[in-house]
PDB file of C-alpha atoms in Angstrom:
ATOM      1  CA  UNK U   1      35.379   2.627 -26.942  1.00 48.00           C
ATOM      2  CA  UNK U   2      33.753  -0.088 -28.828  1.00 51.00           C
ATOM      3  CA  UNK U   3      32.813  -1.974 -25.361  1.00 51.00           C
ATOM      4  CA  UNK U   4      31.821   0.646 -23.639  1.00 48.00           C
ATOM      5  CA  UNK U   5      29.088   1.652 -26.835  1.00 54.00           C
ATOM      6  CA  UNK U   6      28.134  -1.888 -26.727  1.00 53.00           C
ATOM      7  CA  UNK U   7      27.524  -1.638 -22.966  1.00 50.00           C
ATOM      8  CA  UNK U   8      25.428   1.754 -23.628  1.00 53.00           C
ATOM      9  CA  UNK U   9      23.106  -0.251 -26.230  1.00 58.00           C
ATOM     10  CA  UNK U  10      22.739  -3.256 -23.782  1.00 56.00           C
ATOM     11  CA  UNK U  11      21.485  -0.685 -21.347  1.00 48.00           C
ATOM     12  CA  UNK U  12      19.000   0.897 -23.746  1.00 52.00           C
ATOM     13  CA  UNK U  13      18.234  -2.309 -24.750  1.00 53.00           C
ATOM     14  CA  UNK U  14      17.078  -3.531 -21.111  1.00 50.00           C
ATOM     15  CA  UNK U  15      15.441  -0.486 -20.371  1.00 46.00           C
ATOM     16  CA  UNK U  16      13.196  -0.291 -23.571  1.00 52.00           C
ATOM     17  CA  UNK U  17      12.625  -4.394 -22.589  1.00 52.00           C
ATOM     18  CA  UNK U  18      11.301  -3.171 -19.173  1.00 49.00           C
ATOM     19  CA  UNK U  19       9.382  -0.396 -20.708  1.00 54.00           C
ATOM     20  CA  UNK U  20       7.702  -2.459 -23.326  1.00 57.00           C
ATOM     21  CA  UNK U  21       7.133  -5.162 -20.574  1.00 66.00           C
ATOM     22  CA  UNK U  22       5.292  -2.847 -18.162  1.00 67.00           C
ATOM     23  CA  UNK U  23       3.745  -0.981 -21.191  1.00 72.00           C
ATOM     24  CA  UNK U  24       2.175  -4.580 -21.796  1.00 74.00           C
ATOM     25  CA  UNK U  25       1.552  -5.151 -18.062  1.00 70.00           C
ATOM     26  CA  UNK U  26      -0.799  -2.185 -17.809  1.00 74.00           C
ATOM     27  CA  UNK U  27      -2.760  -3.462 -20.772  1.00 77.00           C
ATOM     28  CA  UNK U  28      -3.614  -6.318 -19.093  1.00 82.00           C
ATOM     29  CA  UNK U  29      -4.194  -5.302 -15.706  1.00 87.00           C
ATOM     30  CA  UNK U  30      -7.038  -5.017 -14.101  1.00 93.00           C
ATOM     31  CA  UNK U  31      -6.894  -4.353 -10.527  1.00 95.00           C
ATOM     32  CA  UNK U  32      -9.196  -5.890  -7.462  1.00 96.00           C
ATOM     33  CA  UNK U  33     -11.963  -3.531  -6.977  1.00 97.00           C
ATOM     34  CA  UNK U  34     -11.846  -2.149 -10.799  1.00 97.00           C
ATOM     35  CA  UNK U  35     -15.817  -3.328 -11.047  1.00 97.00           C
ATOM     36  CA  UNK U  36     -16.752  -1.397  -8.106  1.00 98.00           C
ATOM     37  CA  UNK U  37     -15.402   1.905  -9.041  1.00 98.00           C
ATOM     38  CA  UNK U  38     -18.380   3.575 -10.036  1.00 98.00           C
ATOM     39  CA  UNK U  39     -20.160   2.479  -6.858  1.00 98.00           C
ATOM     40  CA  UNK U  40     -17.317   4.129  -4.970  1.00 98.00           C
ATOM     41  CA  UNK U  41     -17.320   7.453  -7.202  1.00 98.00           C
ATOM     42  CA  UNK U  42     -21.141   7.360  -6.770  1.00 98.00           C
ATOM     43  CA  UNK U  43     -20.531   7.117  -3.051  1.00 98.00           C
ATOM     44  CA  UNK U  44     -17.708   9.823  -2.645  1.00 98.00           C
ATOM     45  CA  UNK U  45     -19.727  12.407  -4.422  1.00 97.00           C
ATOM     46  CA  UNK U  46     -22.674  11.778  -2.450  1.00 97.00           C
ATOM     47  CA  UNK U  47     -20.826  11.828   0.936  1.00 97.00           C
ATOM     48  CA  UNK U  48     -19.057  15.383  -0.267  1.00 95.00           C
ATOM     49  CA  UNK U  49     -16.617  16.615   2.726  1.00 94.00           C
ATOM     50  CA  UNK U  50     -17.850  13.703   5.371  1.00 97.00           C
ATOM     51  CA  UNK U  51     -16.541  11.028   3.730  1.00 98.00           C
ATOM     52  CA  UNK U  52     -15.277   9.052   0.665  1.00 98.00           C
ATOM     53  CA  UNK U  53     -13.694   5.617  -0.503  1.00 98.00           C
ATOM     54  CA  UNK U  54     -11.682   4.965  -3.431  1.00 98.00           C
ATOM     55  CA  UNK U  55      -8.985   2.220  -4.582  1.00 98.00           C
ATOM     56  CA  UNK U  56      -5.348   3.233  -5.235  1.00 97.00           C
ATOM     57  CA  UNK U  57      -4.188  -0.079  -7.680  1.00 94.00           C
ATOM     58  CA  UNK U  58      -0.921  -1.341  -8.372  1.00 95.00           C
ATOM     59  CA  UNK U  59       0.729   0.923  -5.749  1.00 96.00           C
ATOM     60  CA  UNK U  60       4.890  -0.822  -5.195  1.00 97.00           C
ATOM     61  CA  UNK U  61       4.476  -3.599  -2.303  1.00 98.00           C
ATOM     62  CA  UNK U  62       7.510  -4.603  -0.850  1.00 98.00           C
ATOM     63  CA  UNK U  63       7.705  -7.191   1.673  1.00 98.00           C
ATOM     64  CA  UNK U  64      11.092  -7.010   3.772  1.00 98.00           C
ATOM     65  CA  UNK U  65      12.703  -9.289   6.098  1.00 98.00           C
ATOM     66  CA  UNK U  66      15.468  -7.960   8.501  1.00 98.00           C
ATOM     67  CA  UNK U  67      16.334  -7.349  11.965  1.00 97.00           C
ATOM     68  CA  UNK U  68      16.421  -3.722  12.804  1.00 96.00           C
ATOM     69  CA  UNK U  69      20.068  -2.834  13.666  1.00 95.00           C
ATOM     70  CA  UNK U  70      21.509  -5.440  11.492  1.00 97.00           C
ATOM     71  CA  UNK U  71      23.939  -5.132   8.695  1.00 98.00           C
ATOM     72  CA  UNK U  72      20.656  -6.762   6.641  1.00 98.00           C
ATOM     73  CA  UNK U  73      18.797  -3.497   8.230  1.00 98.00           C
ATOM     74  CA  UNK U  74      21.398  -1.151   7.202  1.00 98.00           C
ATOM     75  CA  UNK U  75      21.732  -1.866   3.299  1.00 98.00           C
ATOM     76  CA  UNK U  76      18.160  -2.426   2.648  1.00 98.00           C
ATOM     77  CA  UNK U  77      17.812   1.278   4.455  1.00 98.00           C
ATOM     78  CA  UNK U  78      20.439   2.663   2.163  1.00 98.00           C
ATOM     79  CA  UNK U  79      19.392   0.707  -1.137  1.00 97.00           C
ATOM     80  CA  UNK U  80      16.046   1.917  -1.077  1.00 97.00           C
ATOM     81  CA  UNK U  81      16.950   5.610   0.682  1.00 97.00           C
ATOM     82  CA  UNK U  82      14.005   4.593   3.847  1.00 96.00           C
ATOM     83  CA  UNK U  83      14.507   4.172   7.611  1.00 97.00           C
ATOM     84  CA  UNK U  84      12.969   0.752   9.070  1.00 98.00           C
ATOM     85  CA  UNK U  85      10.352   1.215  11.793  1.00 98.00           C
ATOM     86  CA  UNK U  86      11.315  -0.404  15.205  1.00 96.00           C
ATOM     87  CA  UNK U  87       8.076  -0.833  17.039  1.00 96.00           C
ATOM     88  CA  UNK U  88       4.231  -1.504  16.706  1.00 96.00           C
ATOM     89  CA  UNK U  89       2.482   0.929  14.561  1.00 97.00           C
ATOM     90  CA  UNK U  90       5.216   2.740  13.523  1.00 98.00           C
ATOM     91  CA  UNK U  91       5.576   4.385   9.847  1.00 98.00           C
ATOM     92  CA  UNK U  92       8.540   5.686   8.612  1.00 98.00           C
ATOM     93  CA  UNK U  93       9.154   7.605   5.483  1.00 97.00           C
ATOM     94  CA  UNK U  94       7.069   9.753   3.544  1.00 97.00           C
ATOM     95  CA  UNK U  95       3.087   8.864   3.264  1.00 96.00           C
ATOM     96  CA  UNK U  96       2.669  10.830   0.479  1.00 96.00           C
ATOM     97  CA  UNK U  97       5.396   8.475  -1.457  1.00 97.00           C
ATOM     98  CA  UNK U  98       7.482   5.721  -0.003  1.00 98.00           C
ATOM     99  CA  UNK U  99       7.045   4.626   3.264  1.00 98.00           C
ATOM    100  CA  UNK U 100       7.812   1.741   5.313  1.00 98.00           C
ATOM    101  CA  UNK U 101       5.038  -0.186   7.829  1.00 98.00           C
ATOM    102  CA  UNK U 102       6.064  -2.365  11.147  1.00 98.00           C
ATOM    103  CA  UNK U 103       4.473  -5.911  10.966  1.00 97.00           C
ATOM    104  CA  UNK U 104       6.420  -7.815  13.299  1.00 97.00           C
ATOM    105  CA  UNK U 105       9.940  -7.205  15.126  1.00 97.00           C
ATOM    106  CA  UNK U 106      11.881  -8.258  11.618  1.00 97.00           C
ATOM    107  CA  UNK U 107       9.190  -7.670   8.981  1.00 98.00           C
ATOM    108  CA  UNK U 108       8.074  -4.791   7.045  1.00 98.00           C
ATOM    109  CA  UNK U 109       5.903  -3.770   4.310  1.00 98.00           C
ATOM    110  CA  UNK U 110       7.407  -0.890   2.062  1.00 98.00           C
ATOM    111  CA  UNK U 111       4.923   0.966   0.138  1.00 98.00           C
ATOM    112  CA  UNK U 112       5.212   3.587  -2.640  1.00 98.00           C
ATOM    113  CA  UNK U 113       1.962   5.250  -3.718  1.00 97.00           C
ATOM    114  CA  UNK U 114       3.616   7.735  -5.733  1.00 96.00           C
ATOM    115  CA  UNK U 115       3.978   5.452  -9.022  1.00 93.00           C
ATOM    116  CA  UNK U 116       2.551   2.632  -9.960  1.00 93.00           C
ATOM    117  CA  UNK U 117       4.079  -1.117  -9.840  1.00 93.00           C
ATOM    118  CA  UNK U 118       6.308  -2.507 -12.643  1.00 92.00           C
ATOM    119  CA  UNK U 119       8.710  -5.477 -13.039  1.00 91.00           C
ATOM    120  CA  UNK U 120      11.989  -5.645 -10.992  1.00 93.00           C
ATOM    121  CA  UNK U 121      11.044  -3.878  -8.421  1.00 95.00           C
ATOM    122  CA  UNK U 122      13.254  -5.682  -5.666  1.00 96.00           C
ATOM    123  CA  UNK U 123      16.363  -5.987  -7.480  1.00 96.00           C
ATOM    124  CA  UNK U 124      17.544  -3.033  -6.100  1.00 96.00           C
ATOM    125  CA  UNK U 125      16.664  -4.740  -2.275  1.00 97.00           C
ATOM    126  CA  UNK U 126      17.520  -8.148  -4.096  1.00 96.00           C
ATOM    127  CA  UNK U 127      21.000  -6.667  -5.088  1.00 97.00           C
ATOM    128  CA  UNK U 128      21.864  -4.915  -1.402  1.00 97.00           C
ATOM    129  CA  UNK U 129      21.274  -8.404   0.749  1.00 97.00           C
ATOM    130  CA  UNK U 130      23.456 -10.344  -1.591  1.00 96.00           C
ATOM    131  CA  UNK U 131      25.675 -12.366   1.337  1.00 96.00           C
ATOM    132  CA  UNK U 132      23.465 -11.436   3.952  1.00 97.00           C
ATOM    133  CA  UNK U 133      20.488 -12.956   5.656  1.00 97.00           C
ATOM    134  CA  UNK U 134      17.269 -11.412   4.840  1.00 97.00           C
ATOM    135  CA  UNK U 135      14.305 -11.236   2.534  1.00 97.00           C
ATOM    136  CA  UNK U 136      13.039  -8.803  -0.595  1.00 98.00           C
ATOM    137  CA  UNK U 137      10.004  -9.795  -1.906  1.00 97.00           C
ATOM    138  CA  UNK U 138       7.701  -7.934  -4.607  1.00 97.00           C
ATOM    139  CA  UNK U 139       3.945  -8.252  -2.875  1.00 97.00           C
ATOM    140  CA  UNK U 140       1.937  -5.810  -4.690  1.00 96.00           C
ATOM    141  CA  UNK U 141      -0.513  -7.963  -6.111  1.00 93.00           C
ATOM    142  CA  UNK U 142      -1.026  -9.400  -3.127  1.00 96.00           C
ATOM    143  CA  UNK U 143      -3.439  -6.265  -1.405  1.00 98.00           C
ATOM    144  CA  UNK U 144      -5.103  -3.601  -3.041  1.00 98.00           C
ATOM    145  CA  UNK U 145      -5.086  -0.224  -0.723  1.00 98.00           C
ATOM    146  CA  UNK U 146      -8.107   1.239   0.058  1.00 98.00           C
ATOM    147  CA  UNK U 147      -8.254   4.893   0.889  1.00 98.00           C
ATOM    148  CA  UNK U 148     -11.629   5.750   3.279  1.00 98.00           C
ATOM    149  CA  UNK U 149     -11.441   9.842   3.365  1.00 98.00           C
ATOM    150  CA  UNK U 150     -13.409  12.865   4.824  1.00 98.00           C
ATOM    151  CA  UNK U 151     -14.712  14.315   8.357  1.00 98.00           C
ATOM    152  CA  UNK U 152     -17.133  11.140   8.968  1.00 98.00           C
ATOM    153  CA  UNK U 153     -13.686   8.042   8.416  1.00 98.00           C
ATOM    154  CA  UNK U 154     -13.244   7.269  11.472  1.00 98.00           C
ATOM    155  CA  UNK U 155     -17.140   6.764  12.480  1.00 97.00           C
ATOM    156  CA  UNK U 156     -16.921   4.322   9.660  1.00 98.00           C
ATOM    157  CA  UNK U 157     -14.044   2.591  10.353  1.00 97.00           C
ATOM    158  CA  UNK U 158     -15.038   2.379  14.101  1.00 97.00           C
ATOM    159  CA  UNK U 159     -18.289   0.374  12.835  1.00 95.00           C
ATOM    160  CA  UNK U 160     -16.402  -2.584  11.978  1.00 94.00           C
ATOM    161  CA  UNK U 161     -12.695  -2.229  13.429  1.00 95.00           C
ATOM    162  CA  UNK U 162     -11.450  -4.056  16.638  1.00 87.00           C
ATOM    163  CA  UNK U 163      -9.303  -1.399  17.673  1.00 91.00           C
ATOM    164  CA  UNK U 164      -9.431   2.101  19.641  1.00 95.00           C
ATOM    165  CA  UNK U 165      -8.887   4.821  16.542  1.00 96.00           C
ATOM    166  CA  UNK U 166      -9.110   7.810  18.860  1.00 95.00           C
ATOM    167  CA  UNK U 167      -6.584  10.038  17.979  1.00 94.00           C
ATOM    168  CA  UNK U 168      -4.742   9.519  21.233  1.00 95.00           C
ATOM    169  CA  UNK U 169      -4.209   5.855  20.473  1.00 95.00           C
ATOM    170  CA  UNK U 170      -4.147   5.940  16.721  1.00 97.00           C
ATOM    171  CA  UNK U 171      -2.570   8.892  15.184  1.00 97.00           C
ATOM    172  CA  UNK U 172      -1.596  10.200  12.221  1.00 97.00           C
ATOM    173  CA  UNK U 173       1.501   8.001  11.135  1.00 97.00           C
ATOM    174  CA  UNK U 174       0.291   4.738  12.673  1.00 97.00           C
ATOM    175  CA  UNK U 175      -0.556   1.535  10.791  1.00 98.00           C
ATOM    176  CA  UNK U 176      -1.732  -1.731  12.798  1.00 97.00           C
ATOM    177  CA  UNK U 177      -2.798  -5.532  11.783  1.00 97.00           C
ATOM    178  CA  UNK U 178      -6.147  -6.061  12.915  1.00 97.00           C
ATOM    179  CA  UNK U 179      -9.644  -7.072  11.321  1.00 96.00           C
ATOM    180  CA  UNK U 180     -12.738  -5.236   9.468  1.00 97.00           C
ATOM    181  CA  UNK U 181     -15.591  -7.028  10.105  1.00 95.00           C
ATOM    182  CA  UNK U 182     -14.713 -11.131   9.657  1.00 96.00           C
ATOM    183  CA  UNK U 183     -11.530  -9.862   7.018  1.00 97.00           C
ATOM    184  CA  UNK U 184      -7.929  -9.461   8.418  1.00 97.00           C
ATOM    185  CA  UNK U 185      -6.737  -5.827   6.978  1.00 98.00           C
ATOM    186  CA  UNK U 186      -4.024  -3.597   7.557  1.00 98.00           C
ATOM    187  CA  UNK U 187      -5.127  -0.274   8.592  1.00 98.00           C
ATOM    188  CA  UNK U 188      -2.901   2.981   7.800  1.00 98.00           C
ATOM    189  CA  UNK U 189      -4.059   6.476   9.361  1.00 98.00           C
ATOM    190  CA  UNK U 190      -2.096   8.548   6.797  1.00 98.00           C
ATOM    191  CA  UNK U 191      -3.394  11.965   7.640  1.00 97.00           C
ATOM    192  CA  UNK U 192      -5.544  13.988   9.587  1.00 96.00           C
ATOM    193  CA  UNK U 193      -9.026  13.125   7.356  1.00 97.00           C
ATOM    194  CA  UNK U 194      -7.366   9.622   5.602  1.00 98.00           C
ATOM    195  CA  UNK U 195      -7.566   6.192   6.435  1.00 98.00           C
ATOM    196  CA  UNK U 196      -5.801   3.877   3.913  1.00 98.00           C
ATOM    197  CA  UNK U 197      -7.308  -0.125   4.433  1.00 98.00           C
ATOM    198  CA  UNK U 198      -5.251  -2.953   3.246  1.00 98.00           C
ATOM    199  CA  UNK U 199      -7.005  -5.874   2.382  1.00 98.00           C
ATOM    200  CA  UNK U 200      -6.038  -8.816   0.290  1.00 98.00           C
ATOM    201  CA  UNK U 201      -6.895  -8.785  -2.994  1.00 97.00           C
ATOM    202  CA  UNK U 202      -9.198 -11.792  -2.537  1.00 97.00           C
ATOM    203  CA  UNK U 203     -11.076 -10.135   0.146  1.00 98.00           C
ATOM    204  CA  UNK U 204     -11.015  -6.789  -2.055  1.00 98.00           C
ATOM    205  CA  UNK U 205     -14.804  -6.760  -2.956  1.00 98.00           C
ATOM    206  CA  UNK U 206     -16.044  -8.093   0.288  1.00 98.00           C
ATOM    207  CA  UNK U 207     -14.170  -4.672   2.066  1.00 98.00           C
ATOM    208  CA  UNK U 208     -15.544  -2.303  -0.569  1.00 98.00           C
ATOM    209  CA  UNK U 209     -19.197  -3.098  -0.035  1.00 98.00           C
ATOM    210  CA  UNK U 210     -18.800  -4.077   3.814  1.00 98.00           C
ATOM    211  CA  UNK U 211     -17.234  -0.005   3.509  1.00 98.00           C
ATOM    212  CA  UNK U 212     -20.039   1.414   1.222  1.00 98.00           C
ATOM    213  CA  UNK U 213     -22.955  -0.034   3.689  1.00 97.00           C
ATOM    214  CA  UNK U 214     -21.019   1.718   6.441  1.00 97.00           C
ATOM    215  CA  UNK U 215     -20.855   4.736   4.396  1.00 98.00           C
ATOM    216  CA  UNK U 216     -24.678   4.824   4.024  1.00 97.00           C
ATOM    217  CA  UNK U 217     -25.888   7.053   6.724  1.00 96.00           C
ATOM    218  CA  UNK U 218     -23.943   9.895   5.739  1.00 97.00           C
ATOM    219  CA  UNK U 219     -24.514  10.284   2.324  1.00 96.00           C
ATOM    220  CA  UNK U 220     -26.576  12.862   0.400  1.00 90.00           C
ATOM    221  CA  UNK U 221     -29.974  11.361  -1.109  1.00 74.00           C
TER     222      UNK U 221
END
């Protein structure tokens, strides 16, 4: 009795740690394109239904590495309760919350935009691999996500992009590598009206504006 109430404190204990630590983490955050938020509000109300561009910080960024198939494959897919995609431009999951992106034959980005970031985030992955090959790395300060919305996001997007985003070769569900303008992105088409744009947090403010100018023409005076 007396270990297993010691055990239930230790618990408590870690948790209120983790709590306290991401309590402080928020404090001190500030995330890529935080000074450019107003522009983008400005923008978004101006461009109504057509379009609109905002930044979704500190989303969970997971970076896996595993080969589809494998026994690697298999317990990261039950640790974190996801599928791994097994070909270009395939998205598995649920866009709305976790979801998991193809970047080459063995390497994935998982992404949950339902919560935001805190510490530990791969021990769970971490925990699952233990004796097997493979990779679990916490990534989510390395991009920001982007999300470019409304009837007029692909026009936009097709300004800059060096890819065919017609529907018939980039639907709903599909995320590729390529490039806006001179910066390498990831781009997401998450639903019927959303485009989400992954740059890295370096390039952050360079995509925003590069995004606003194409936004221009169809915005309100």
């Amino acid at each position: 009795m007396a270990e297993t109430t010691h055990t239930t404190q230790q618990h408590q204990t870690q948790v209120h740690t983790v709590e306290s630590s991401a309590e402080e983490l928020d404090a001190l955050r500030v995330s890529p394109g935080a000074h450019l938020a107003e522009e983008m509000a400005t923008a978004t109300r101006a461009g109504r239904d057509e379009v609109g561009l905002r930044e979704r910080a500190f989303t969970v960024q997971l970076g896996l590495r595993a080969t589809p198939g494998t026994a690697s494959a298999e317990a990261l897919e039950s640790a974190l309760g996801i599928t791994l995609p097994t070909q270009i431009g395939e998205v598995t999951g649920d866009e709305a919350g976790l979801y998991a992106l193809w970047l080459s034959p063995d390497e994935f980005l998982v992404v949950d935009v339902s919560r935001r970031q805190r510490p530990g985030e791969t021990l769970v992955a971490e925990a699952s691999l233990e004796g097997l090959p493979g990779q679990a790395v916490d990534l989510s300060a390395n991009r920001t996500i982007l999300e470019l919305t409304g009837s007029k996001a692909r026009e936009v997007l097709e300004k800059s992009v060096r890819t065919d985003l017609h529907p018939r070769a980039f639907g709903v569900g599909t995320a590729i590598s390529t490039q806006l303008g001179p910066v390498p992105v990831i781009v997401h088409h998450s639903s019927a009206l959303e485009y989400r744009i992954y740059p890295r947090a370096s390039f952050a403010d360079f995509t925003i504006r590069w995004l606003l100018d194409g936004m221009a023409e169809f915005l309100a005076d």
